[in-house]
Tab-separated table of C-alpha atoms and ligand atoms in Angstrom:
chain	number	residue	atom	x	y	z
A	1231	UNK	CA	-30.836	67.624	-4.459
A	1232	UNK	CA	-29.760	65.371	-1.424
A	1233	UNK	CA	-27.862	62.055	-1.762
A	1234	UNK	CA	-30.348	59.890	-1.689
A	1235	UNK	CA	-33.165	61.579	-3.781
A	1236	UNK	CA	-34.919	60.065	-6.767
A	1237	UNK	CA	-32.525	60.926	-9.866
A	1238	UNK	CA	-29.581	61.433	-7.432
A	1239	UNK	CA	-26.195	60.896	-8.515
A	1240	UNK	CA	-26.071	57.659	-6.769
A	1241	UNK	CA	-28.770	56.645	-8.885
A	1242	UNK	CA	-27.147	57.153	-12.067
A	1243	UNK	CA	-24.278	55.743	-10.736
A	1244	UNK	CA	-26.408	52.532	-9.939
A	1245	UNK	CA	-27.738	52.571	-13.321
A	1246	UNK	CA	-24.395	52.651	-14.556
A	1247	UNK	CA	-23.133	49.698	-12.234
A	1248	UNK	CA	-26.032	47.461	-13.336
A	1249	UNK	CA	-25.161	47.930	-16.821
A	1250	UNK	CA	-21.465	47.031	-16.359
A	1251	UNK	CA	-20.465	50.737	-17.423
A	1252	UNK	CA	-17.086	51.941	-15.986
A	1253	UNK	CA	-17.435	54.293	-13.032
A	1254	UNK	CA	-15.434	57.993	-13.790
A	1255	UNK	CA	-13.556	59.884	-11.454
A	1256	UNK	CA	-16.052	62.217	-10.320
A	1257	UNK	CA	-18.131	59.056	-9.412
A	1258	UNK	CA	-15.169	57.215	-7.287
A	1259	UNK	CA	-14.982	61.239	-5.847
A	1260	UNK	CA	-18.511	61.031	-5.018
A	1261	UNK	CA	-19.134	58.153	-3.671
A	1262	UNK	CA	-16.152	58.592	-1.090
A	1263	UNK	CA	-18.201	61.764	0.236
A	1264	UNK	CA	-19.545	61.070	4.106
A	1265	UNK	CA	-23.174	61.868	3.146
A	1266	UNK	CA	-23.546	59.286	0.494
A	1267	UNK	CA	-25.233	56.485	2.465
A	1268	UNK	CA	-22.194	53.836	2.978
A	1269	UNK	CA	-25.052	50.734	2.890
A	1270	UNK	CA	-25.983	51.989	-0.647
A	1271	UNK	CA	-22.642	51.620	-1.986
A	1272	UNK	CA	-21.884	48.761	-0.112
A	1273	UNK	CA	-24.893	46.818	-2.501
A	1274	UNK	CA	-23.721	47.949	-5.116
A	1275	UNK	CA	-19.953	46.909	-4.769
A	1276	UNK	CA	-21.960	43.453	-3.625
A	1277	UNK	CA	-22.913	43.504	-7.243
A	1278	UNK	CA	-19.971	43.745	-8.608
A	1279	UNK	CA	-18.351	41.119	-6.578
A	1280	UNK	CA	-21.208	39.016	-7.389
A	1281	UNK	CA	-20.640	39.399	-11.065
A	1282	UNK	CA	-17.232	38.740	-10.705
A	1283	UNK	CA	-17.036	35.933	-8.612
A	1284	UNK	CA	-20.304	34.320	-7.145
A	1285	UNK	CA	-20.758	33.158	-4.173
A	1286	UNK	CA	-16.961	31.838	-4.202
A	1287	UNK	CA	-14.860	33.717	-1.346
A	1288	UNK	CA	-10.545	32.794	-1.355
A	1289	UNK	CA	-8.583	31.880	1.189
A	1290	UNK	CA	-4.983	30.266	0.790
A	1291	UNK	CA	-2.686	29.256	2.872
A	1292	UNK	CA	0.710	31.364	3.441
A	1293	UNK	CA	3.112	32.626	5.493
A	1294	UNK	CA	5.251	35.981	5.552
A	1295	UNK	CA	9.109	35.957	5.364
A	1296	UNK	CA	10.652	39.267	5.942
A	1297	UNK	CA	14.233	38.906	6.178
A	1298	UNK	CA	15.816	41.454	7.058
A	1299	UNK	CA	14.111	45.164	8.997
A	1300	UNK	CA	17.262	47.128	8.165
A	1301	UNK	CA	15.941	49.537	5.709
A	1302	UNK	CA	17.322	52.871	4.155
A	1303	UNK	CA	14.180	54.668	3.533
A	1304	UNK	CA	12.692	54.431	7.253
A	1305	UNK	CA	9.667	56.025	5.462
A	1306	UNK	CA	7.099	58.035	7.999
A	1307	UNK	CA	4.539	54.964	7.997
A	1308	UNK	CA	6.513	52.262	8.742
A	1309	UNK	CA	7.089	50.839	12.117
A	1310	UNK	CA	9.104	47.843	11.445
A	1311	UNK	CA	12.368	49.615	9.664
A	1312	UNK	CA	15.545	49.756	12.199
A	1313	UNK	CA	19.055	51.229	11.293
A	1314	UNK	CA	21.661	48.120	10.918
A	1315	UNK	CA	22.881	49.199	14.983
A	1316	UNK	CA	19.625	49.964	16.084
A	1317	UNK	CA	18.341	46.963	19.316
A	1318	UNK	CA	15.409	45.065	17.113
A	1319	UNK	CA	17.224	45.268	13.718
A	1320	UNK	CA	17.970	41.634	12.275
A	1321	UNK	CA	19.333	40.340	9.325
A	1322	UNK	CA	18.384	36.350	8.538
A	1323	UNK	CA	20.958	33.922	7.977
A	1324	UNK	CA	20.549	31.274	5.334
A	1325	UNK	CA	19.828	28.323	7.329
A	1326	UNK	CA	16.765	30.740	9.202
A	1327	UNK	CA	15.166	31.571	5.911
A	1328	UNK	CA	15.536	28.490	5.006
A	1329	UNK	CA	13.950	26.880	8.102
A	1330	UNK	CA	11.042	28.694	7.843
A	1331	UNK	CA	10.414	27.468	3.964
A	1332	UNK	CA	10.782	24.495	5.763
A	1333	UNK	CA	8.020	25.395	8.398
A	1334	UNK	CA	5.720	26.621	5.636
A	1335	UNK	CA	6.234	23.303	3.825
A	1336	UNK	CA	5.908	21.228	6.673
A	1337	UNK	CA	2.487	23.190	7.437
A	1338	UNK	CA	1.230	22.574	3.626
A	1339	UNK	CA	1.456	26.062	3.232
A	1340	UNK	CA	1.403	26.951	-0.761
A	1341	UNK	CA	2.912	30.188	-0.520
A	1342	UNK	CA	5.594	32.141	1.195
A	1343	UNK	CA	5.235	36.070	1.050
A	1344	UNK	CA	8.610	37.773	1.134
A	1345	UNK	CA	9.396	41.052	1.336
A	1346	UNK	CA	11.812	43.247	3.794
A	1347	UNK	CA	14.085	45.975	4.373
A	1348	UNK	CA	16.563	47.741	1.696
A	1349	UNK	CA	19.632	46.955	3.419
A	1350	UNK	CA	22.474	49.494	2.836
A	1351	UNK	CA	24.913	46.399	2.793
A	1352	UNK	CA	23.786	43.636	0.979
A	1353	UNK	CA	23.293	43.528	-2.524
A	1354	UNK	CA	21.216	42.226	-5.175
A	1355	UNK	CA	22.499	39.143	-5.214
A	1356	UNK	CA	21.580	38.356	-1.973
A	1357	UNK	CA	18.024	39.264	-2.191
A	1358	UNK	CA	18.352	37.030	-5.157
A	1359	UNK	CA	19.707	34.131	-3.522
A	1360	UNK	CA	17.382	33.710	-1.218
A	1361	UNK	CA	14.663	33.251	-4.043
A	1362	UNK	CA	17.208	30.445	-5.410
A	1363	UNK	CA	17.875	28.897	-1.976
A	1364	UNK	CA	14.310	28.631	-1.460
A	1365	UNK	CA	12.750	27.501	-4.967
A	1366	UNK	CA	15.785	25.263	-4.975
A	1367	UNK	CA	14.768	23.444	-1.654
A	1368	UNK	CA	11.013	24.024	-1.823
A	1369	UNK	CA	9.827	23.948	-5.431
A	1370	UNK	CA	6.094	23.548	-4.806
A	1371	UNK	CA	6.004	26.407	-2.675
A	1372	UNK	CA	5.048	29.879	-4.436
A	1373	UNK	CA	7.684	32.435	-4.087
A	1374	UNK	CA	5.137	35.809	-4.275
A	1375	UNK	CA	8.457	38.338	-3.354
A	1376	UNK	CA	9.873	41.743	-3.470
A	1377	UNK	CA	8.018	44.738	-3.895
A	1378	UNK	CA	8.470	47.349	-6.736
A	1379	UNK	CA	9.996	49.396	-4.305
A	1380	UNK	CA	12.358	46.497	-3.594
A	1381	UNK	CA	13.022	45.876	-7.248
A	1382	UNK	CA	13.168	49.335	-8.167
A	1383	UNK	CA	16.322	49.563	-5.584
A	1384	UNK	CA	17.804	46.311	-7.062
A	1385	UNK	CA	17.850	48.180	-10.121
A	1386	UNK	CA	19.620	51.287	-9.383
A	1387	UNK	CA	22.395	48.796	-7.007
A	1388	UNK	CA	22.917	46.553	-9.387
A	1389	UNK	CA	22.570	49.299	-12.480
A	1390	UNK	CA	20.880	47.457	-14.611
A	1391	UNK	CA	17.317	47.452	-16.441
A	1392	UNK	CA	14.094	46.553	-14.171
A	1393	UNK	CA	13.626	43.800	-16.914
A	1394	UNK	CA	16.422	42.122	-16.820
A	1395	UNK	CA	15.906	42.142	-12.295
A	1396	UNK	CA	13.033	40.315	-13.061
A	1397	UNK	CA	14.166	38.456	-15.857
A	1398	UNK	CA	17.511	37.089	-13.238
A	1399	UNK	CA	14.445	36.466	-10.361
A	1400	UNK	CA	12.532	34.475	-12.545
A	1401	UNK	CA	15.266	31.999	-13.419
A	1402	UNK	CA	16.218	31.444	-9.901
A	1403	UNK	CA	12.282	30.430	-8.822
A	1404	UNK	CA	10.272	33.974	-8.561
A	1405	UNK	CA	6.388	33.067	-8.764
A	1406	UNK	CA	5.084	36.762	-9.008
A	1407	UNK	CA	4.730	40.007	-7.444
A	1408	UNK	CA	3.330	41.274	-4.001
A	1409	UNK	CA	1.077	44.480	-4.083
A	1410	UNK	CA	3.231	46.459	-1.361
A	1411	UNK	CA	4.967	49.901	-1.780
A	1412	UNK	CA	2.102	51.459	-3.801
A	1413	UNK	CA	1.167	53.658	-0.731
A	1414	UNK	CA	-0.625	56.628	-2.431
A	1415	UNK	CA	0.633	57.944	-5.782
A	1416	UNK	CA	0.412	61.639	-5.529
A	1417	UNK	CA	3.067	63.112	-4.645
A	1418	UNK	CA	2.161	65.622	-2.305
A	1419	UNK	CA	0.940	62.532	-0.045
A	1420	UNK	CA	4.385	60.271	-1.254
A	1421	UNK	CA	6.600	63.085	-0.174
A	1422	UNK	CA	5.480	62.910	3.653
A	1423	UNK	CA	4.705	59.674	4.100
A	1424	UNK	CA	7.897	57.617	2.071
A	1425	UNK	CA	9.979	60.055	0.425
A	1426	UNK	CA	12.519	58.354	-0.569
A	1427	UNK	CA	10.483	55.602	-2.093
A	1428	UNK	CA	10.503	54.903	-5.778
A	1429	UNK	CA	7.852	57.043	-7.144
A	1430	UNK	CA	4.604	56.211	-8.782
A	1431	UNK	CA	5.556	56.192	-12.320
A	1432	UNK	CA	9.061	53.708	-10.948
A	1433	UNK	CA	6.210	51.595	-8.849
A	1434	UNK	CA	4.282	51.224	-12.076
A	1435	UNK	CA	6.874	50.826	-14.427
A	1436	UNK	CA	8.249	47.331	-12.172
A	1437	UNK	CA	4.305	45.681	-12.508
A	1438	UNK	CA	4.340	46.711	-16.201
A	1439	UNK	CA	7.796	45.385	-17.120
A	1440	UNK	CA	6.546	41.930	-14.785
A	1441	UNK	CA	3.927	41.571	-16.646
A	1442	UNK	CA	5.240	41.664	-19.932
A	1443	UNK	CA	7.695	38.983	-18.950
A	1444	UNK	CA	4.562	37.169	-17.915
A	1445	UNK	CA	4.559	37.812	-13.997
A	1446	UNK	CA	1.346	38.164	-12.436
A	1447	UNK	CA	1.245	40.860	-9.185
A	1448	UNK	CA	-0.702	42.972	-7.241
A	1449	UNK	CA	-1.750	46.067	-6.139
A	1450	UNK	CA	-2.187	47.460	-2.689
A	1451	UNK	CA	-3.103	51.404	-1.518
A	1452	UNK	CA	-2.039	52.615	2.191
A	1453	UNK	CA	-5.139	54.845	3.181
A	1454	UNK	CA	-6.247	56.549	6.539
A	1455	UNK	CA	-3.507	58.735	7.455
A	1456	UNK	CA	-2.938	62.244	5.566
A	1457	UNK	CA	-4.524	61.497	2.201
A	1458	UNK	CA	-7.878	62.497	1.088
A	1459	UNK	CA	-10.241	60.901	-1.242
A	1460	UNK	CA	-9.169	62.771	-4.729
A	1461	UNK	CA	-5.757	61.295	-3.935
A	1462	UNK	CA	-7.826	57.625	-3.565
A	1463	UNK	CA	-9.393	58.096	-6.768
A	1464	UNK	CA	-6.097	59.035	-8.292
A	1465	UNK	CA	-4.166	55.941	-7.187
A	1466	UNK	CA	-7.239	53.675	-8.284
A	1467	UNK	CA	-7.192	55.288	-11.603
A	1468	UNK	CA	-3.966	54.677	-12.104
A	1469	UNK	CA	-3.986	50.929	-11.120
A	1470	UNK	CA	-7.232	50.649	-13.834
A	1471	UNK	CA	-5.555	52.148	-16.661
A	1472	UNK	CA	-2.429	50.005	-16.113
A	1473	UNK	CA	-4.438	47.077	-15.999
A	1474	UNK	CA	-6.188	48.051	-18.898
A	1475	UNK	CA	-3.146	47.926	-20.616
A	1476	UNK	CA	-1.293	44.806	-19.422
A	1477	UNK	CA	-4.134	42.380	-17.576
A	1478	UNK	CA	-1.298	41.299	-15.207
A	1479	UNK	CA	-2.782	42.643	-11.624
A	1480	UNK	CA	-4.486	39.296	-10.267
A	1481	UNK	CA	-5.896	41.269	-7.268
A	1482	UNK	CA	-6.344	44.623	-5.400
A	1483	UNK	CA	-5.405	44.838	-1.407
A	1484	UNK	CA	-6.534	48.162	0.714
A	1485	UNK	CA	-4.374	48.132	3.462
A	1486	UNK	CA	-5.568	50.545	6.697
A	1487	UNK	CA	-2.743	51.798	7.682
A	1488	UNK	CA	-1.703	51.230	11.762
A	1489	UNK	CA	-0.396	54.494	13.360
A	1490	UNK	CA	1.170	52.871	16.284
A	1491	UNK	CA	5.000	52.926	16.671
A	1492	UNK	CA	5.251	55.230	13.354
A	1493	UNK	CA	6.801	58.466	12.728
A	1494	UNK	CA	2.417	59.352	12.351
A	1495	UNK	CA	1.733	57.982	15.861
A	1496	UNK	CA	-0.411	61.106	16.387
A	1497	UNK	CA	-3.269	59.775	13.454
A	1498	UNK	CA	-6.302	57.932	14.493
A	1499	UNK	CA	-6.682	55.153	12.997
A	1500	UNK	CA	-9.109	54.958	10.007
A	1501	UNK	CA	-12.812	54.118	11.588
A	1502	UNK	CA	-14.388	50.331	10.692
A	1503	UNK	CA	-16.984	53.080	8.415
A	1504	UNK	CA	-14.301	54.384	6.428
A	1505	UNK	CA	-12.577	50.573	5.896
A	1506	UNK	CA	-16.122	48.921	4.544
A	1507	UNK	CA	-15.962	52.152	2.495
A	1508	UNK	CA	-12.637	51.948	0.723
A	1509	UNK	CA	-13.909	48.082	-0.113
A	1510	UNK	CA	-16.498	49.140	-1.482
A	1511	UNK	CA	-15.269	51.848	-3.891
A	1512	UNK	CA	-11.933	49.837	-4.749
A	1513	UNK	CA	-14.145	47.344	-5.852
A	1514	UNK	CA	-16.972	49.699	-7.894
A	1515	UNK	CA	-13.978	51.557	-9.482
A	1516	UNK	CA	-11.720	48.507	-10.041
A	1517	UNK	CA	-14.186	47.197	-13.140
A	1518	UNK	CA	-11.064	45.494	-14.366
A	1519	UNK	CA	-9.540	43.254	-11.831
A	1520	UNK	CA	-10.977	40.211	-10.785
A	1521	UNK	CA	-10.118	40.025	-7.024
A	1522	UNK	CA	-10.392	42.300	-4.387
A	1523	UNK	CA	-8.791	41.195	-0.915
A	1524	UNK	CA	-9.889	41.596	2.531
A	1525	UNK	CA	-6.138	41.320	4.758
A	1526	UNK	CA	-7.965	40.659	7.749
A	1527	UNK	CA	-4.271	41.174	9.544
A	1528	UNK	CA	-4.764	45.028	8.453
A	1529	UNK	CA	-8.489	45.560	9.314
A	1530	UNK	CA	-9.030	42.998	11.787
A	1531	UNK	CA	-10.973	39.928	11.745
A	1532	UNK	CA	-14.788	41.625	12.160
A	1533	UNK	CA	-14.155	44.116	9.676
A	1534	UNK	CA	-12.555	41.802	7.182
A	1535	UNK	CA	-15.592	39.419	7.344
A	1536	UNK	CA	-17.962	42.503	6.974
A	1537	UNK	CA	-16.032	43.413	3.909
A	1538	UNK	CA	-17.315	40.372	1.943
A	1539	UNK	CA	-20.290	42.142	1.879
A	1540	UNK	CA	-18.822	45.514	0.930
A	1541	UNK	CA	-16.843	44.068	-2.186
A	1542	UNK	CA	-14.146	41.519	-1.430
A	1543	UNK	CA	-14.072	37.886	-2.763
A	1544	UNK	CA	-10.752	36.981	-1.011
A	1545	UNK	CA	-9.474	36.349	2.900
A	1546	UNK	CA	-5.966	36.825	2.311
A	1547	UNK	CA	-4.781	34.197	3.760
A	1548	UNK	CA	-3.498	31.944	7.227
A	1549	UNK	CA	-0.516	34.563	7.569
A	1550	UNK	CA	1.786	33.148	9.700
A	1551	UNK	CA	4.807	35.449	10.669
A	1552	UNK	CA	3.732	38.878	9.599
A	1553	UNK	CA	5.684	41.597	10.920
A	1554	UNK	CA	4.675	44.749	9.193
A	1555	UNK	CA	1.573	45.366	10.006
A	1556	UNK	CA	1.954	43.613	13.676
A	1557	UNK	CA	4.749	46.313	14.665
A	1558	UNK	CA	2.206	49.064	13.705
A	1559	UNK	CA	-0.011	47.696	16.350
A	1560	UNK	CA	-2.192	45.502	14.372
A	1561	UNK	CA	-4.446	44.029	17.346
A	1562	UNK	CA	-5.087	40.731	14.983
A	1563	UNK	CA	-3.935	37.325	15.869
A	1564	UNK	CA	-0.646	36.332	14.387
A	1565	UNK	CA	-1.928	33.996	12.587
A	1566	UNK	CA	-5.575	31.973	11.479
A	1567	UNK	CA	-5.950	28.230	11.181
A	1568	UNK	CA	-7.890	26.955	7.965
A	1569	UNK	CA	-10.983	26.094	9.916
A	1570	UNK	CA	-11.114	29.654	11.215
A	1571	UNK	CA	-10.768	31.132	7.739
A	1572	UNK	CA	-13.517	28.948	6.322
A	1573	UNK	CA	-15.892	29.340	9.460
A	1574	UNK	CA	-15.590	33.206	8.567
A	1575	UNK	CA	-16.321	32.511	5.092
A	1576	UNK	CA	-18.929	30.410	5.491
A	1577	UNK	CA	-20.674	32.524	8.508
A	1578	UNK	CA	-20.665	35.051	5.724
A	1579	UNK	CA	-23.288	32.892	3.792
A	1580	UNK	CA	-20.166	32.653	1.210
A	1581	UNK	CA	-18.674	29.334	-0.161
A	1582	UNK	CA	-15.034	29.196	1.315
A	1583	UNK	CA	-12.687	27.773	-1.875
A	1584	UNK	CA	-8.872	27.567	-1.224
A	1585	UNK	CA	-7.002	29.053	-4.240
A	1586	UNK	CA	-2.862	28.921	-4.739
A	1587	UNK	CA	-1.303	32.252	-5.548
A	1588	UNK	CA	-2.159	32.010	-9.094
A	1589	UNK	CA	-5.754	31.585	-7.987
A	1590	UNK	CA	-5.740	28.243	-9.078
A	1591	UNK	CA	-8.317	25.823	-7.178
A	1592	UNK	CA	-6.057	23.449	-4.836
A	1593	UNK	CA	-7.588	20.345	-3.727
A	1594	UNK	CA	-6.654	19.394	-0.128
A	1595	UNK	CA	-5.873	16.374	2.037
A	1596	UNK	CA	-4.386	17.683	5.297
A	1597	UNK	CA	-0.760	18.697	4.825
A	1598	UNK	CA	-0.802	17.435	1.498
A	1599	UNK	CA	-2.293	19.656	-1.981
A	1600	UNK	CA	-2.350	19.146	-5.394
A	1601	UNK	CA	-4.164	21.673	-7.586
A	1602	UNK	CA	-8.141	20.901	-8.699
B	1883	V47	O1	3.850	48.418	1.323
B	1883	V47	C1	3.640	49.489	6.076
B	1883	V47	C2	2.002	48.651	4.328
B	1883	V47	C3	2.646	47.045	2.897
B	1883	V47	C4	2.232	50.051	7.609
B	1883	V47	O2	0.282	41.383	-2.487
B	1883	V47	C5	1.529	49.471	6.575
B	1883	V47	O3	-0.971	39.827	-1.673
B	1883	V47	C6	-0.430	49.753	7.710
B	1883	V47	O4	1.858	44.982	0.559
B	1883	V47	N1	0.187	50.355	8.734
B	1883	V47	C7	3.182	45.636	2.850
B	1883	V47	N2	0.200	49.318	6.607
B	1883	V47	C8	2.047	44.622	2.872
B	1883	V47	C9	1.516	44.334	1.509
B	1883	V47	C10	0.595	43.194	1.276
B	1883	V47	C11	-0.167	42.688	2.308
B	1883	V47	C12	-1.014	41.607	2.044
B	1883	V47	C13	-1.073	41.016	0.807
B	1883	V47	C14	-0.296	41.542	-0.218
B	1883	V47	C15	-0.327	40.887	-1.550
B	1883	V47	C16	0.533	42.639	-0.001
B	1883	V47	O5	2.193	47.282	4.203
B	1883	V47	C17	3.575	48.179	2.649
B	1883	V47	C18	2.767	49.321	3.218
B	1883	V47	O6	1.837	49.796	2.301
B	1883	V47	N3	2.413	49.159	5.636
B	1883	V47	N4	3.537	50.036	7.293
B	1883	V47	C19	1.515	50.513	8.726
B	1883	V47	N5	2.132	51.146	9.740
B	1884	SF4	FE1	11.658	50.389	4.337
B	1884	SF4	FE2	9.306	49.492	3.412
B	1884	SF4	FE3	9.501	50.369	5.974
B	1884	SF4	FE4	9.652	52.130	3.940
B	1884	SF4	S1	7.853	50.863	4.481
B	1884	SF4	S2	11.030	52.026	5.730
B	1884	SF4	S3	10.711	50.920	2.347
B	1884	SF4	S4	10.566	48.595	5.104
């Protein structure tokens, strides 16, 4: 039996999707395979979405704050670590980060996305400063900061409980948890491409602990360099089971990882195919969380409008200032105004909607929001 013959497994796996019946392993394993026709399971992750979310696609308005690119780990992927003597590495002072909550303000920006380097010098009270300086100067503006990976390390330098990180973060003006750091789970993959990164159970344990102190986050995967798609499947099961268990993921971010500059220069990057793929199946296997974001910045801006049809309700976002994926060679603009967002939206035959972090509906005037 072929892929696409009557009473094929992609029929029973269509059957299952139009019932609302959670997708297994095997199925996520199957649908990832090359021969399974990539329209077909592109309509049925348009299901989904639909299900989920209408005709409603999200855009909000943020910008990235990464404050330092000194970083101990200088994992295999990333292009934007330096060594504190390296030329490139910088450190922010105050009065810079401080400025550009500022500049985000001044823009009517809701959120500012922070997350940088583990620097071998500063400790975790200056990562948690700059969360107080900021919520203390800019209290409208959503403070969406640190990665597990970055809590995880506050942890072990500051030898004390994950919890009570979070619970010190929270006081001084943390709004929730980005998705980053997640990478792949297994191990096999983990150990070549960030070895000295907290490990899955660590990465999981930080979103679990944030969302029983009431933190919403989310989750990201890193795909198209060594993995395969059992070690996909893996990392999405994962993310569903925790979820099952806590509710506290708000939304799911594939990032396509950007070979340029890294210590995996030699990959190709992951085809436009194998992106509108990954949607797809993140969404079909991801029965339990209610957004699923296109990050144009990582697939560029025709693939991330193409993905609204393969399973993503969300345009993250105007993202001014990114580094991370921009040192990796990201050809997308540095940043998008909101007219350019919505046109994409719209183009899409999808209503544009502007959400806050919280995906809360924010009512606009120019510079000035308040939420719907
Ligand atoms: O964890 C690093 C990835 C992540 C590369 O939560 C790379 O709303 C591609 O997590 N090529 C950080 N990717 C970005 C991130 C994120 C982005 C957008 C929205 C949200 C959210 C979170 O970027 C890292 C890593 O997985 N990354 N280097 C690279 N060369
Ligand atoms: Fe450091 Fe993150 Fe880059 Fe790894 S990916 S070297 S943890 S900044």
């Amino acid at each position: 039996m072929n892929a696409s013959s009557p009473h094929s497994k992609l029929d029973k796996i269509r059957e299952k999707v139009e019932a609302g019946r959670r997708l297994s392993a095997a199925d996520g394993d199957y649908l990832f395979r090359d021969d399974v026709d990539l329209h077909a399971v592109g309509e049925l992750a348009d299901l989904a979405r639909q299900r989920k979310s209408g005709d409603i696609v999200y855009y909000n308005l943020n910008a990235h704050l990464n404050p330092t690119n000194v970083c101990i780990y200088r994992c295999a992927l990333c292009a934007y670590s330096r060594d504190v003597d390296d030329p490139g590495a910088f450190t922010m002072t105050t009065d810079e980060i401080l400025a550009r909550g500022q500049e985000a303000v001044d823009a009517g920006y809701t959120e500012l996305h922070i997350v940088g380097g583990l620097h071998p010098d500063k400790a975790f009270e200056w990562y948690l400063d700059i969360i107080r300086n900021l919520h203390d100067a800019f209290p409208r503006l959503h403070l969406k900061a640190w990665s597990a990976i970055e809590i995880a390390r506050f942890a072990q330098i500051a030898r004390r409980p994950v919890r009570l990180i979070l619970e010190d973060l929270i006081r001084v003006g943390l709004g929730s948890l980005p998705g980053g750091g997640a990478e792949i789970f297994a191990p096999e993959v983990r150990s070549e491409i960030c070895p000295r990164k907290a490990d899955a159970q660590s990465w999981l344990g930080v979103h679990r602990a944030a969302h029983q102190l009431g933190l919403r986050s989310n989750a990201t995967m890193l795909y198209g360099h060594i993995e395969h798609a059992e070690h996909r499947v893996d990392h999405l099961v994962h993310l569903r089971q925790l979820q099952d268990v806590t509710g506290g993921f708000q939304a799911f971010i594939p990032l396509s990882f950007h070979p340029e500059n890294t210590r995996m220069a030699h990959l190709t990057k992951a085809s436009a195919a194998l992106d509108l793929r990954i949607m797809a199946v993140s969404r079909l296997m991801l029965d339990n969380f209610d957004n699923v974001k296109a990050y144009w910045i990582s697939l560029g801006l025709g693939t991330a409008q193409t993905a609204l049809a393969y399973g993503a309700n969300d345009l993250d976002g105007t993202v001014r200032r990114e580094l991370i994926h921009h040192d990796a060679g990201a050809g997308s603009p540095q940043s998008l105004t909101v007219d350019a967002l919505r046109a994409m939206i719209a183009e899409a035959g999808r209503e544009p909607v502007e959400r806050d972090t919280l995906y809360r509906r924010v009512k606009r005037d120019g510079q000035q929001w308040t939420l719907a």
